[in-house]
CSV table of C-alpha atoms (C1' of nucleotides) in Angstrom, one decimal:
chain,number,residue,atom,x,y,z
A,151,UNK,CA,2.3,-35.0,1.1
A,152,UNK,CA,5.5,-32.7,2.1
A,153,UNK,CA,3.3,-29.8,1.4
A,154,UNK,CA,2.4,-29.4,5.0
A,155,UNK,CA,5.9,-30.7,6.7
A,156,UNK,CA,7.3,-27.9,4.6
A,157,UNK,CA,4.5,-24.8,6.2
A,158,UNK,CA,5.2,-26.4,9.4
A,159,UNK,CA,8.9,-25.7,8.7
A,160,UNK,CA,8.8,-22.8,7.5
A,161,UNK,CA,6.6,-21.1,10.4
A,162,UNK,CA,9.2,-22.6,12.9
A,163,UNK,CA,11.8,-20.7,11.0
A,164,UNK,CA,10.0,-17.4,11.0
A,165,UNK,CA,9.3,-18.2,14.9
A,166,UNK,CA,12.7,-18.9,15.9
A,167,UNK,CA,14.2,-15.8,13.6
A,168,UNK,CA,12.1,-13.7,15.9
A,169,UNK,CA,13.5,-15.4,18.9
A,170,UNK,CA,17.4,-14.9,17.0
A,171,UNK,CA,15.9,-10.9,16.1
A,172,UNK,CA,14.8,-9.9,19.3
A,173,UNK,CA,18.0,-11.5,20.6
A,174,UNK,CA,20.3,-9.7,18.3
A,175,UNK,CA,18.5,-6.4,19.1
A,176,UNK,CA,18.7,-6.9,22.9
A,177,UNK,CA,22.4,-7.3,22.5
A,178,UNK,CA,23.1,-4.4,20.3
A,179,UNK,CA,20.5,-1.8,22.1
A,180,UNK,CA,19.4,-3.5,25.1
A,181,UNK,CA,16.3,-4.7,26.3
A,182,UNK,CA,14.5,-1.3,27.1
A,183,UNK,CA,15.0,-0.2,23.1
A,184,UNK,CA,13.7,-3.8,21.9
A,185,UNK,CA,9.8,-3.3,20.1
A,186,UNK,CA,7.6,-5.6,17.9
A,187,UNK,CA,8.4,-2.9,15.5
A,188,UNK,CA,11.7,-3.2,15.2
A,189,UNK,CA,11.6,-7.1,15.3
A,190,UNK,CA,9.0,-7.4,12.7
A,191,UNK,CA,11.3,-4.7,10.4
A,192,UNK,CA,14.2,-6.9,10.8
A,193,UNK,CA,12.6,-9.6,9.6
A,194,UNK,CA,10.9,-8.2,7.1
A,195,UNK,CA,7.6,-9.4,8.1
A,196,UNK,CA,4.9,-6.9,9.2
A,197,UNK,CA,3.8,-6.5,12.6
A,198,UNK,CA,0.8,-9.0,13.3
A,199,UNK,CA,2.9,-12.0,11.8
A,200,UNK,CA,4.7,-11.5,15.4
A,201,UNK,CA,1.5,-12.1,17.0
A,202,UNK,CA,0.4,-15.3,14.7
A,203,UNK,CA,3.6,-17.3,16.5
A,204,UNK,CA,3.6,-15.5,20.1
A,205,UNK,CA,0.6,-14.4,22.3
A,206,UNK,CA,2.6,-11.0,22.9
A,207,UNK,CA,5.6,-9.5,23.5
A,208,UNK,CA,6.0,-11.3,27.1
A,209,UNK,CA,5.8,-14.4,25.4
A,210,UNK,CA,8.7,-13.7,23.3
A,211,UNK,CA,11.0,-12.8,26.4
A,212,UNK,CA,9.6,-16.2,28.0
A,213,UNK,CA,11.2,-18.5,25.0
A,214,UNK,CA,14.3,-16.0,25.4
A,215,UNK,CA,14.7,-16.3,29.5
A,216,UNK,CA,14.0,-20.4,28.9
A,217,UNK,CA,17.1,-20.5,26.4
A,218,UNK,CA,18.4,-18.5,29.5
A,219,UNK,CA,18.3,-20.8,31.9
A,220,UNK,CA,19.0,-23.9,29.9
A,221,UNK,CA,22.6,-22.1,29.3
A,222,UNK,CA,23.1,-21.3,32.7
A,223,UNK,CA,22.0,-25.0,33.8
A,224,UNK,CA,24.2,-26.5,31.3
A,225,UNK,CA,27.2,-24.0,32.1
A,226,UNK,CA,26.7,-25.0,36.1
A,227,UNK,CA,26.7,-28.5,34.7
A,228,UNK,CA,29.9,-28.3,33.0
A,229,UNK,CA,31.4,-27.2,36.2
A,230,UNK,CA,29.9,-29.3,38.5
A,231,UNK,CA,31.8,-32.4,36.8
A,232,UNK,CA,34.8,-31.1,36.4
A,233,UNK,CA,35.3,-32.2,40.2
A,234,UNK,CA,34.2,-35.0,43.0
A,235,UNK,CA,34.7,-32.6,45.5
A,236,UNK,CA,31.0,-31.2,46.5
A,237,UNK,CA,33.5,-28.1,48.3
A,238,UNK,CA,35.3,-27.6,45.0
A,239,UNK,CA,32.0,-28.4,43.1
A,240,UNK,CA,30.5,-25.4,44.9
A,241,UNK,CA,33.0,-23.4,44.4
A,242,UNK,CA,33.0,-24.2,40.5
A,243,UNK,CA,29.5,-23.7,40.5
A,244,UNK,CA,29.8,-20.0,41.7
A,245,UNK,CA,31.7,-19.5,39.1
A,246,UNK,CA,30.1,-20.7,36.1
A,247,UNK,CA,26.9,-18.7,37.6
A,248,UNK,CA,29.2,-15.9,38.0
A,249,UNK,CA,30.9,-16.2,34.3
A,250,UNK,CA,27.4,-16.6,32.9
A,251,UNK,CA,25.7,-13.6,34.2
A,252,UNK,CA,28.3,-11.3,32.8
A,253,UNK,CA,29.2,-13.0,29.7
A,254,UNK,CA,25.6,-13.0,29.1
A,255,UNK,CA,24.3,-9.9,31.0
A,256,UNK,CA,21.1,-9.5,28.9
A,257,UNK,CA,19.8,-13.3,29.5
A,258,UNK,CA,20.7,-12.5,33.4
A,259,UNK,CA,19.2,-9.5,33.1
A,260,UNK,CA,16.1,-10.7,32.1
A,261,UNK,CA,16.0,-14.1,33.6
A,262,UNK,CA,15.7,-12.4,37.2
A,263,UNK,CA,14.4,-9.1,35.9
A,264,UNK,CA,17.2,-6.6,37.1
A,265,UNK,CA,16.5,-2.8,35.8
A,266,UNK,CA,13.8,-3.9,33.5
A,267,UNK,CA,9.9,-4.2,33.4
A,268,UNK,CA,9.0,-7.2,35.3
A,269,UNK,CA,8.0,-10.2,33.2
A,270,UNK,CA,7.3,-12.9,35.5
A,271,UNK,CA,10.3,-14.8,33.6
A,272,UNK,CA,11.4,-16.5,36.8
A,273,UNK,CA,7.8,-18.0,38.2
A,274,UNK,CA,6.5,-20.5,35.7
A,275,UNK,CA,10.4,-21.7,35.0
A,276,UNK,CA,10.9,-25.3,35.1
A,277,UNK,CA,14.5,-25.0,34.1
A,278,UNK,CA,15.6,-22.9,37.3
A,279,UNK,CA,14.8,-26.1,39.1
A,280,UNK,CA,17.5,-27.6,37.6
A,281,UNK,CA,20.1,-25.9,38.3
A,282,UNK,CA,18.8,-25.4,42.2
A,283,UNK,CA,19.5,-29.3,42.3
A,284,UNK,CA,22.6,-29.2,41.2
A,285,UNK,CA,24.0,-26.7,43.8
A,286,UNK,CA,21.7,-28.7,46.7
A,287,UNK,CA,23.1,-32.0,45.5
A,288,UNK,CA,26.6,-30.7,46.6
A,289,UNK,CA,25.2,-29.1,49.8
A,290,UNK,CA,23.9,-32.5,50.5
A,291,UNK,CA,26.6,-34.3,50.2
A,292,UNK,CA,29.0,-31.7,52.5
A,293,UNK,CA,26.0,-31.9,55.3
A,294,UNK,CA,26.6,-35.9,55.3
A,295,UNK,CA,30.1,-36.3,55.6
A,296,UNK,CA,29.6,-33.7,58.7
A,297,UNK,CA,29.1,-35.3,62.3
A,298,UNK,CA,26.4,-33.2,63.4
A,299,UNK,CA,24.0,-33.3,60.1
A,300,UNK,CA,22.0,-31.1,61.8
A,301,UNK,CA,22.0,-28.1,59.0
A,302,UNK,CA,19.0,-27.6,56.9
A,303,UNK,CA,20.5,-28.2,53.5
A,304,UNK,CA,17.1,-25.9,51.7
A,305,UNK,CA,18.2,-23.2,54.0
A,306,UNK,CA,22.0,-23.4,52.8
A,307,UNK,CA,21.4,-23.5,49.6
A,308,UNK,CA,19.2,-20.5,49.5
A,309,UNK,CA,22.3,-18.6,51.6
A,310,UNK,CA,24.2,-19.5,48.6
A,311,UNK,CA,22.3,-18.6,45.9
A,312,UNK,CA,21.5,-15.3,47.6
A,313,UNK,CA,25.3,-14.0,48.3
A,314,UNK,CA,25.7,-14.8,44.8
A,315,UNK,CA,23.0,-12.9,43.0
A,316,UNK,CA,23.4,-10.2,45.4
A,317,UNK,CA,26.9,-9.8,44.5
A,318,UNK,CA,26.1,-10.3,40.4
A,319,UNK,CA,22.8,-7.6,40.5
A,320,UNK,CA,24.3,-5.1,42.7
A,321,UNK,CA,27.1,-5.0,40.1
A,322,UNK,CA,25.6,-4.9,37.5
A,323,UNK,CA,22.9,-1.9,38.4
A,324,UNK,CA,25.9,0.2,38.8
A,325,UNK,CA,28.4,-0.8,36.7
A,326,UNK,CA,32.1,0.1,37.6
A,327,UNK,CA,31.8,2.3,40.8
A,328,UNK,CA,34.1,-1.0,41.8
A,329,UNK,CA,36.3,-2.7,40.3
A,330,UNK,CA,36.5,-6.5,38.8
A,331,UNK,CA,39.2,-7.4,41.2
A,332,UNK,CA,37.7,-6.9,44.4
A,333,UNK,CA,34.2,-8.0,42.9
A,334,UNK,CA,35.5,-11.4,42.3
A,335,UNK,CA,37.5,-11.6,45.7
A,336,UNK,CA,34.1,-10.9,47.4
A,337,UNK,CA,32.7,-13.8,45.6
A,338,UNK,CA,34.9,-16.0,46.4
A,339,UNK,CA,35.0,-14.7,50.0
A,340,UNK,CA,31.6,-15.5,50.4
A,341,UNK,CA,31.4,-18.7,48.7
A,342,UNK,CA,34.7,-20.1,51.4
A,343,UNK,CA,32.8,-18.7,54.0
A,344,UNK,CA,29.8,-20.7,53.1
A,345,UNK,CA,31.3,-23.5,52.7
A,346,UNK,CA,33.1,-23.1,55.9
A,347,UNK,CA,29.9,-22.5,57.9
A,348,UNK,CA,28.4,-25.3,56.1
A,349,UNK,CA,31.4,-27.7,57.4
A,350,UNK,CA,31.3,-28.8,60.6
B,1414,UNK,CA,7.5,42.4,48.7
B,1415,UNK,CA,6.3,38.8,49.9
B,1416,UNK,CA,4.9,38.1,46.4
B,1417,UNK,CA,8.2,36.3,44.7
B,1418,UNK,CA,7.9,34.1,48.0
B,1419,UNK,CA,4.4,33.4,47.8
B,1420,UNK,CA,5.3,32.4,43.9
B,1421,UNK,CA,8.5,30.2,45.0
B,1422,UNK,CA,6.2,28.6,47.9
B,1423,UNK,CA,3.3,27.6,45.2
B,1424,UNK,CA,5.7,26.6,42.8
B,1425,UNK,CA,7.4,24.3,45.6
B,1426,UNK,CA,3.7,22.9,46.3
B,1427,UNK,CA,3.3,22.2,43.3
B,1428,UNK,CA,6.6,20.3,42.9
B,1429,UNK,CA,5.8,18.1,46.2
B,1430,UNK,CA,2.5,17.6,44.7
B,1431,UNK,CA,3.7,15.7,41.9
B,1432,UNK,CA,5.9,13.8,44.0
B,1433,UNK,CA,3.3,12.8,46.7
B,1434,UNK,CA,0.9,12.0,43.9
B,1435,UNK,CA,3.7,10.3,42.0
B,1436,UNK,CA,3.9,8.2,45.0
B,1437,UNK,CA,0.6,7.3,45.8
B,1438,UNK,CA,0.0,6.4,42.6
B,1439,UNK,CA,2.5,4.0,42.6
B,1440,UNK,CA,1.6,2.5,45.7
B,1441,UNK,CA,-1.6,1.4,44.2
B,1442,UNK,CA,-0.8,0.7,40.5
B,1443,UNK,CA,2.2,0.0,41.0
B,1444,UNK,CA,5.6,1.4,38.7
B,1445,UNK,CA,4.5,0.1,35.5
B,1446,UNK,CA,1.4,2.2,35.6
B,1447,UNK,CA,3.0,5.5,36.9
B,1448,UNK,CA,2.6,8.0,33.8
B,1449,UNK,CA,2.8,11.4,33.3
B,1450,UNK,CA,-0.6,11.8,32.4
B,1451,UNK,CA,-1.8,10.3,35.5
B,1452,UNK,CA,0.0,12.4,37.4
B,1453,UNK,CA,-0.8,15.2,35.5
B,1454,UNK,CA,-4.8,14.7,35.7
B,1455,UNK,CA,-3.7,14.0,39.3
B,1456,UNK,CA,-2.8,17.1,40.6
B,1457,UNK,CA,-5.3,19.0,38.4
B,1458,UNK,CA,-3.1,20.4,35.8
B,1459,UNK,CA,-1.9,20.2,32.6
B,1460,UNK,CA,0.8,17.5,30.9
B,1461,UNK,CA,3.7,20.4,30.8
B,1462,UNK,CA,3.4,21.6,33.7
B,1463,UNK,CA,5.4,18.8,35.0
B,1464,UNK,CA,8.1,19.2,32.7
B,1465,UNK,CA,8.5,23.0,34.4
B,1466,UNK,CA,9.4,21.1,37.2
B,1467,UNK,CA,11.2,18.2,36.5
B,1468,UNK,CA,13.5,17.8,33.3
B,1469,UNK,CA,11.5,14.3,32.8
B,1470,UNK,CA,9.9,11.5,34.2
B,1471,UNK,CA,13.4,10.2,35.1
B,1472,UNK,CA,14.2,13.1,37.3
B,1473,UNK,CA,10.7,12.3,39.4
B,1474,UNK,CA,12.1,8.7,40.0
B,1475,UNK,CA,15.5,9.7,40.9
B,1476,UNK,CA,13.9,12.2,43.7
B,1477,UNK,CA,11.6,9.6,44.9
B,1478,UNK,CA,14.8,7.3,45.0
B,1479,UNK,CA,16.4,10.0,46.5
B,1480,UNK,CA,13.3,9.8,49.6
B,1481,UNK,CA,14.1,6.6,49.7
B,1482,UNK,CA,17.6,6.2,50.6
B,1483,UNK,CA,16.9,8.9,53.2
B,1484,UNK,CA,14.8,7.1,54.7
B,1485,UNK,CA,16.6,3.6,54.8
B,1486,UNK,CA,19.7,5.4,56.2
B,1487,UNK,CA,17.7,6.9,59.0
B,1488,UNK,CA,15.9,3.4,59.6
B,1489,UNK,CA,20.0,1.4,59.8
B,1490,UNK,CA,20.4,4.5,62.1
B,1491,UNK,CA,18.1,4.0,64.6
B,1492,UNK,CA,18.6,0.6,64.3
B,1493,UNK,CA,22.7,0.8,65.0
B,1494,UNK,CA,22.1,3.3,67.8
B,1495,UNK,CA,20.2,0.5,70.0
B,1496,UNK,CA,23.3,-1.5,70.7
B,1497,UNK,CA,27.2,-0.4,71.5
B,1498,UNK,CA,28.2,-4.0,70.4
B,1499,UNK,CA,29.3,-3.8,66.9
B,1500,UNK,CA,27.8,-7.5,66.2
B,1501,UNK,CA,24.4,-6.6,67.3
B,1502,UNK,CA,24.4,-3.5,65.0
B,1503,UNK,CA,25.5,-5.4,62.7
B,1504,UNK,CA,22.3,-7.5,63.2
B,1505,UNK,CA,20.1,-5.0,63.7
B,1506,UNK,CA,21.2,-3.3,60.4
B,1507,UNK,CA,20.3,-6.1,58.9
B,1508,UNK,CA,17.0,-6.2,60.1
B,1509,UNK,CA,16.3,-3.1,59.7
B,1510,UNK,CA,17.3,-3.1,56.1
B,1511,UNK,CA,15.2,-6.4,55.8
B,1512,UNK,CA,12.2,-5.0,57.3
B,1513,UNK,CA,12.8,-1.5,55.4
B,1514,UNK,CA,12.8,-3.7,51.8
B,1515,UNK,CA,9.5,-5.3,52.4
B,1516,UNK,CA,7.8,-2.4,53.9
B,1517,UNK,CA,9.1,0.0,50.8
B,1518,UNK,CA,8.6,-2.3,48.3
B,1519,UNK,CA,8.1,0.5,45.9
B,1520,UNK,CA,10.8,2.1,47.3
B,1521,UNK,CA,13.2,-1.2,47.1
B,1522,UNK,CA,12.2,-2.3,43.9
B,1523,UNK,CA,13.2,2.1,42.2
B,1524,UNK,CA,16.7,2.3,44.3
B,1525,UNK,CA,18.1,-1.0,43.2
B,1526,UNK,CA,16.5,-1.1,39.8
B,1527,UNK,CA,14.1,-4.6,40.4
B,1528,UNK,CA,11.8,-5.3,38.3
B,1529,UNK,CA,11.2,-2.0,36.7
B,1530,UNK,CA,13.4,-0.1,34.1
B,1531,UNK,CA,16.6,0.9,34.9
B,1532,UNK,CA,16.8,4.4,35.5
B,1533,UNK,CA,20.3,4.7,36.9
B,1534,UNK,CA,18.5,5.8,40.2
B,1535,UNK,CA,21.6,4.0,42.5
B,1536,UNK,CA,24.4,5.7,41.0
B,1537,UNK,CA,25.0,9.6,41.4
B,1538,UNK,CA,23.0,8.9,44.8
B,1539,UNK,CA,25.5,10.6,47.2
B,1540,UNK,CA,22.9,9.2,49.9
B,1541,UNK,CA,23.6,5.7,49.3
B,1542,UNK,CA,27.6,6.0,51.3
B,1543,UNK,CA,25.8,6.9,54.3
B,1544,UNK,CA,24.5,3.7,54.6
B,1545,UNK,CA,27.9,2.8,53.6
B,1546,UNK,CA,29.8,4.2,56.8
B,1547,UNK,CA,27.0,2.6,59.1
B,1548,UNK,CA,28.0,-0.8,57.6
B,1549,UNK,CA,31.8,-0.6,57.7
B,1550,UNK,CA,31.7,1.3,61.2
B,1551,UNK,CA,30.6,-1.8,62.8
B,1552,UNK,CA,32.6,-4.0,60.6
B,1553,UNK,CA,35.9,-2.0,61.3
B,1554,UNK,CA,34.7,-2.3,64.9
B,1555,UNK,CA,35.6,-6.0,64.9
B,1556,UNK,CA,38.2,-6.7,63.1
B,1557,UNK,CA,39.7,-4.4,65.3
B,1558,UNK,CA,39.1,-6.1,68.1
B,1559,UNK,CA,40.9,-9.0,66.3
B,1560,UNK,CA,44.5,-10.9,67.3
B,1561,UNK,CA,45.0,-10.7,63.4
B,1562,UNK,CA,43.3,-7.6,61.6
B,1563,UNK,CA,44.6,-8.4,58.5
B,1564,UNK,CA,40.8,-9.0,57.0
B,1565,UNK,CA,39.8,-6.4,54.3
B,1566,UNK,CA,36.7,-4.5,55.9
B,1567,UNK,CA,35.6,-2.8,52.6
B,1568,UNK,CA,35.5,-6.6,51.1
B,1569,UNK,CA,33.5,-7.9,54.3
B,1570,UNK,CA,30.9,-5.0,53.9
B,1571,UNK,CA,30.3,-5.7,50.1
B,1572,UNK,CA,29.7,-9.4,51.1
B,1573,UNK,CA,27.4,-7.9,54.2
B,1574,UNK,CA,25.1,-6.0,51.6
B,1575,UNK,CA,24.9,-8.8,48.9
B,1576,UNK,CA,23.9,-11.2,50.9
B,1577,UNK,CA,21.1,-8.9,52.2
B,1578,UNK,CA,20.5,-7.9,48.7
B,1579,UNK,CA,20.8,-11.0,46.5
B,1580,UNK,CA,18.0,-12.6,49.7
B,1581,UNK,CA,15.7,-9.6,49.3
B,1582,UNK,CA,15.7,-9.0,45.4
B,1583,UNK,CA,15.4,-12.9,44.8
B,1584,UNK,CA,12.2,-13.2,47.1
B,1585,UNK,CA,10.8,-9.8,45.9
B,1586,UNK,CA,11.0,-11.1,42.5
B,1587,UNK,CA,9.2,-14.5,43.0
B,1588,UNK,CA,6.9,-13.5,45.4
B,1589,UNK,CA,5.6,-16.3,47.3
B,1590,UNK,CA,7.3,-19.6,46.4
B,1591,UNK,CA,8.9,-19.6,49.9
B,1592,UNK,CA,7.9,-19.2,53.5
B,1593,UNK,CA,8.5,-16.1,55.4
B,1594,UNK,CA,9.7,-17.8,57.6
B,1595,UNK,CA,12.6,-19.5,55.9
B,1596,UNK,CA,14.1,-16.6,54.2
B,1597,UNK,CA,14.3,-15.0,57.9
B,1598,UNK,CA,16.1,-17.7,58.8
B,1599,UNK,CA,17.8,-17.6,55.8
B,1600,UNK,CA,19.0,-13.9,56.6
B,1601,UNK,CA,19.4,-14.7,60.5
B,1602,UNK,CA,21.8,-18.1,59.1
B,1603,UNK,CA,23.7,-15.5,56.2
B,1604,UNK,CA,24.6,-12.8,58.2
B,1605,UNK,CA,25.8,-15.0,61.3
B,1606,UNK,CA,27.7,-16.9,58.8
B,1607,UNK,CA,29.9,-13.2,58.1
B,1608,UNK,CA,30.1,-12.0,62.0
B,1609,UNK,CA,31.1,-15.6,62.3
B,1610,UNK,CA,33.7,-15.3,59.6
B,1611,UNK,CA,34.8,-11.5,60.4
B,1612,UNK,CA,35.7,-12.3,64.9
B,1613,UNK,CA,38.8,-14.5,64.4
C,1471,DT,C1',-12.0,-24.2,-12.3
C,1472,DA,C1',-14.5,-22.8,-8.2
C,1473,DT,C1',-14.4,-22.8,-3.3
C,1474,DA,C1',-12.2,-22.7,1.2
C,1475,DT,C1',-8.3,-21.7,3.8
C,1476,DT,C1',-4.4,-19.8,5.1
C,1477,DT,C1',-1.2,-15.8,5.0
C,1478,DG,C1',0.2,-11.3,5.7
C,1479,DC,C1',-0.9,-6.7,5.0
C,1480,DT,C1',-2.8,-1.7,6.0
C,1481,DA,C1',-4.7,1.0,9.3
C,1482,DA,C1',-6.3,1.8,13.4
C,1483,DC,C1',-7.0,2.1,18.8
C,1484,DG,C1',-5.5,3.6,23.0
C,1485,DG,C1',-1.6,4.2,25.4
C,1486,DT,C1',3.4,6.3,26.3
C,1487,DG,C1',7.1,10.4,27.0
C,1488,DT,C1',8.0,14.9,25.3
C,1489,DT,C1',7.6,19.6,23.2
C,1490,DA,C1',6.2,23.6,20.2
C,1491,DG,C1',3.4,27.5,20.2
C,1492,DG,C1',0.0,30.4,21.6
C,1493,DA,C1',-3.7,32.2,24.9
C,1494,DA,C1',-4.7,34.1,29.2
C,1495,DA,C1',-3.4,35.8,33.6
C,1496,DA,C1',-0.3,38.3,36.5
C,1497,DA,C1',3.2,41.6,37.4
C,1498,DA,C1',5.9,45.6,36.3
C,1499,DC,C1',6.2,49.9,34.5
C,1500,DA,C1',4.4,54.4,32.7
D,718,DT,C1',-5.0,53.8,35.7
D,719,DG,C1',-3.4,52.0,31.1
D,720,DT,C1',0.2,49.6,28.7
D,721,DT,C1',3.8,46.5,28.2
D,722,DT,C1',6.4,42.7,29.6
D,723,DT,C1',6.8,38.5,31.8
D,724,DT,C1',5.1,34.3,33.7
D,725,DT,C1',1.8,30.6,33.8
D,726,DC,C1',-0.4,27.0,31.7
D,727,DC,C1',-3.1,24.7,28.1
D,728,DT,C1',-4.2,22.6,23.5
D,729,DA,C1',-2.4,20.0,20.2
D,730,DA,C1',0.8,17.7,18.1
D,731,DC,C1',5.0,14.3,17.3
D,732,DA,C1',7.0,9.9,17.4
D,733,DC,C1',6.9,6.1,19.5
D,734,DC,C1',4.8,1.7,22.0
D,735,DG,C1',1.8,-3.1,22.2
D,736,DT,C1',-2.1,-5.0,20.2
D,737,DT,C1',-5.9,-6.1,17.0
D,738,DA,C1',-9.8,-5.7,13.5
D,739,DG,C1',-10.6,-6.4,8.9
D,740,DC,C1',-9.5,-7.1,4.3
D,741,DA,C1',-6.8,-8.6,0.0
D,742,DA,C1',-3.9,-11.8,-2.1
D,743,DA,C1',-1.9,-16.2,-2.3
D,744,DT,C1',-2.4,-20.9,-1.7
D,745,DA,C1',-4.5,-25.5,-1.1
D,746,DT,C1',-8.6,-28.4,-1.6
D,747,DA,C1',-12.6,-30.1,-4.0
DNA sequence: TATATTTGCTAACGGTGTTAGGAAAAAACA
DNA sequence: TGTTTTTTCCTAACACCGTTAGCAAATATA
């Protein structure tokens, strides 16, 4: 009896061509023009079918800011291993985090909620604990090899996260009042200065 | 012939009404709730009314924005003008913008575009340089004072403010997942890390 | 084939920002 | 003072929004 395989396959293709919809749209008109409306016209459903595979529209940008995070973990990842380093890991890691947000401004956008109606993406997120790991795993490791361990590795690792998205949200709220070049030299100002603080 | 006055004076009253109520309104329901209509039934008049005073709900948000900066540059103000020491303004700027976030939180969350949408509030506000000069007075201050000036002070003050930032907008966002108390410390540790990193 | 269930629609509710158009009040002019 | 012009301000609408009730058609089950 395929008969029911096939229904349940078919409503997980209507469900995640919402999700690949609402995506689209956010990318093409940003996430303060995206509607059920439109997402139900574009798939040429009508409106309620939205609601028979998500609770509402929150629920929708959830799924959206999950596939979010599991990019941005992945990306981090990716860079983490590229070295053995945990000082050239960190530095890596800003990157990636930094590549991501604007390669990907709408996920970042919505992930931690910058210049659009709060969703509580970020609280009820498993994912983000991943990739806080990652960066505290390297932390960690730079605290050991130090003589005085003394330094709170939680407390670093928030410093780092912070200068990070600071820098990412402040440019992206108001676009290009400055330019790439000395965006990117803060960043990495910040990061060596962290890691300099952090080594001692 | 007082009576154009008397017209100009209601007609301001009415203006500042709107605002105040604007404000209040927002204070207990938050941004997301903040409607015209309420407004309107607010003050006792009629929907249009407030479009013969502000070309549209944007233009109320940008003014209140507008209060807002005001009143954050004369809070790093007062804070700079307790010390002659260009590290402990620095500090106390900090704080001050710290302590200015968390008592605004309204006010944060319209300037920098958290949580609510975007409304292009931060750019074309003139306001927001002031605070600018404050910052890179003190920082020019040191590096001054340094054997080796050769450090870029317009860099050091971006990394000053998104630090300060990227701490605030990442615990306004997730409320109360962390202590108080670290995420002083956290801000304390960041900003010593830069004064650290700027006297060399 | 008859019944039960799922599927997906139309149409509505209550809300939003915004505006056209007209009534009433106020001011200016005669 | 009476008339005209201007200002003030409201009702009612438009075009959206998220969400849901209720019903018709298609499908699966017996």
């Amino acid at each position: 009896m395929g008969i029911a395989e096939r229904k349940i396959r078919q409503k997980e293709e209507v469900k995640s061509a919402i999700l690949e919809t609402a995506w689209q749209l956010v990318k093409k008109e940003g996430w303060q023009q995206l509607s059920i409306r439109k997402i139900a016209d574009a798939i040429e459903y009508s409106v309620p079918v939205i609601y028979d595979h998500f609770e509402n529209k929150e629920a929708i940008l959830f799924e959206i800011g999950k596939h979010g995070f599991q990019l941005l973990s992945k990306k981090m990842q990716q860079a983490k291993d590229k070295f053995t380093d945990p000082a050239e890991q960190l530095k890596a890691m800003a990157d990636a985090y930094w590549n991501f947000a604007f390669k990907n401004k709408e996920y970042y956008q919505l992930m931690f909620g910058l210049g659009m109606p709060c969703c509580e993406i970020e609280k009820n997120m498993p994912e983000k604990s991943y990739f806080r790991n990652l960066v505290m795993g390297s932390i960690d490791e730079i605290i050991k090899k130090n003589k005085v361990p003394v330094t709170n590795a939680c407390l670093k690792y928030h410093t780092f996260w912070s200068v990070i998205h600071g820098l990412i949200s402040i440019k992206m709220m108001r676009g290009a009042d400055t330019t790439d070049d000395l965006n990117k030299l803060v960043l990495d100002d910040a990061v060596a200065g962290i890691i300099k603080n952090l080594e001692r």
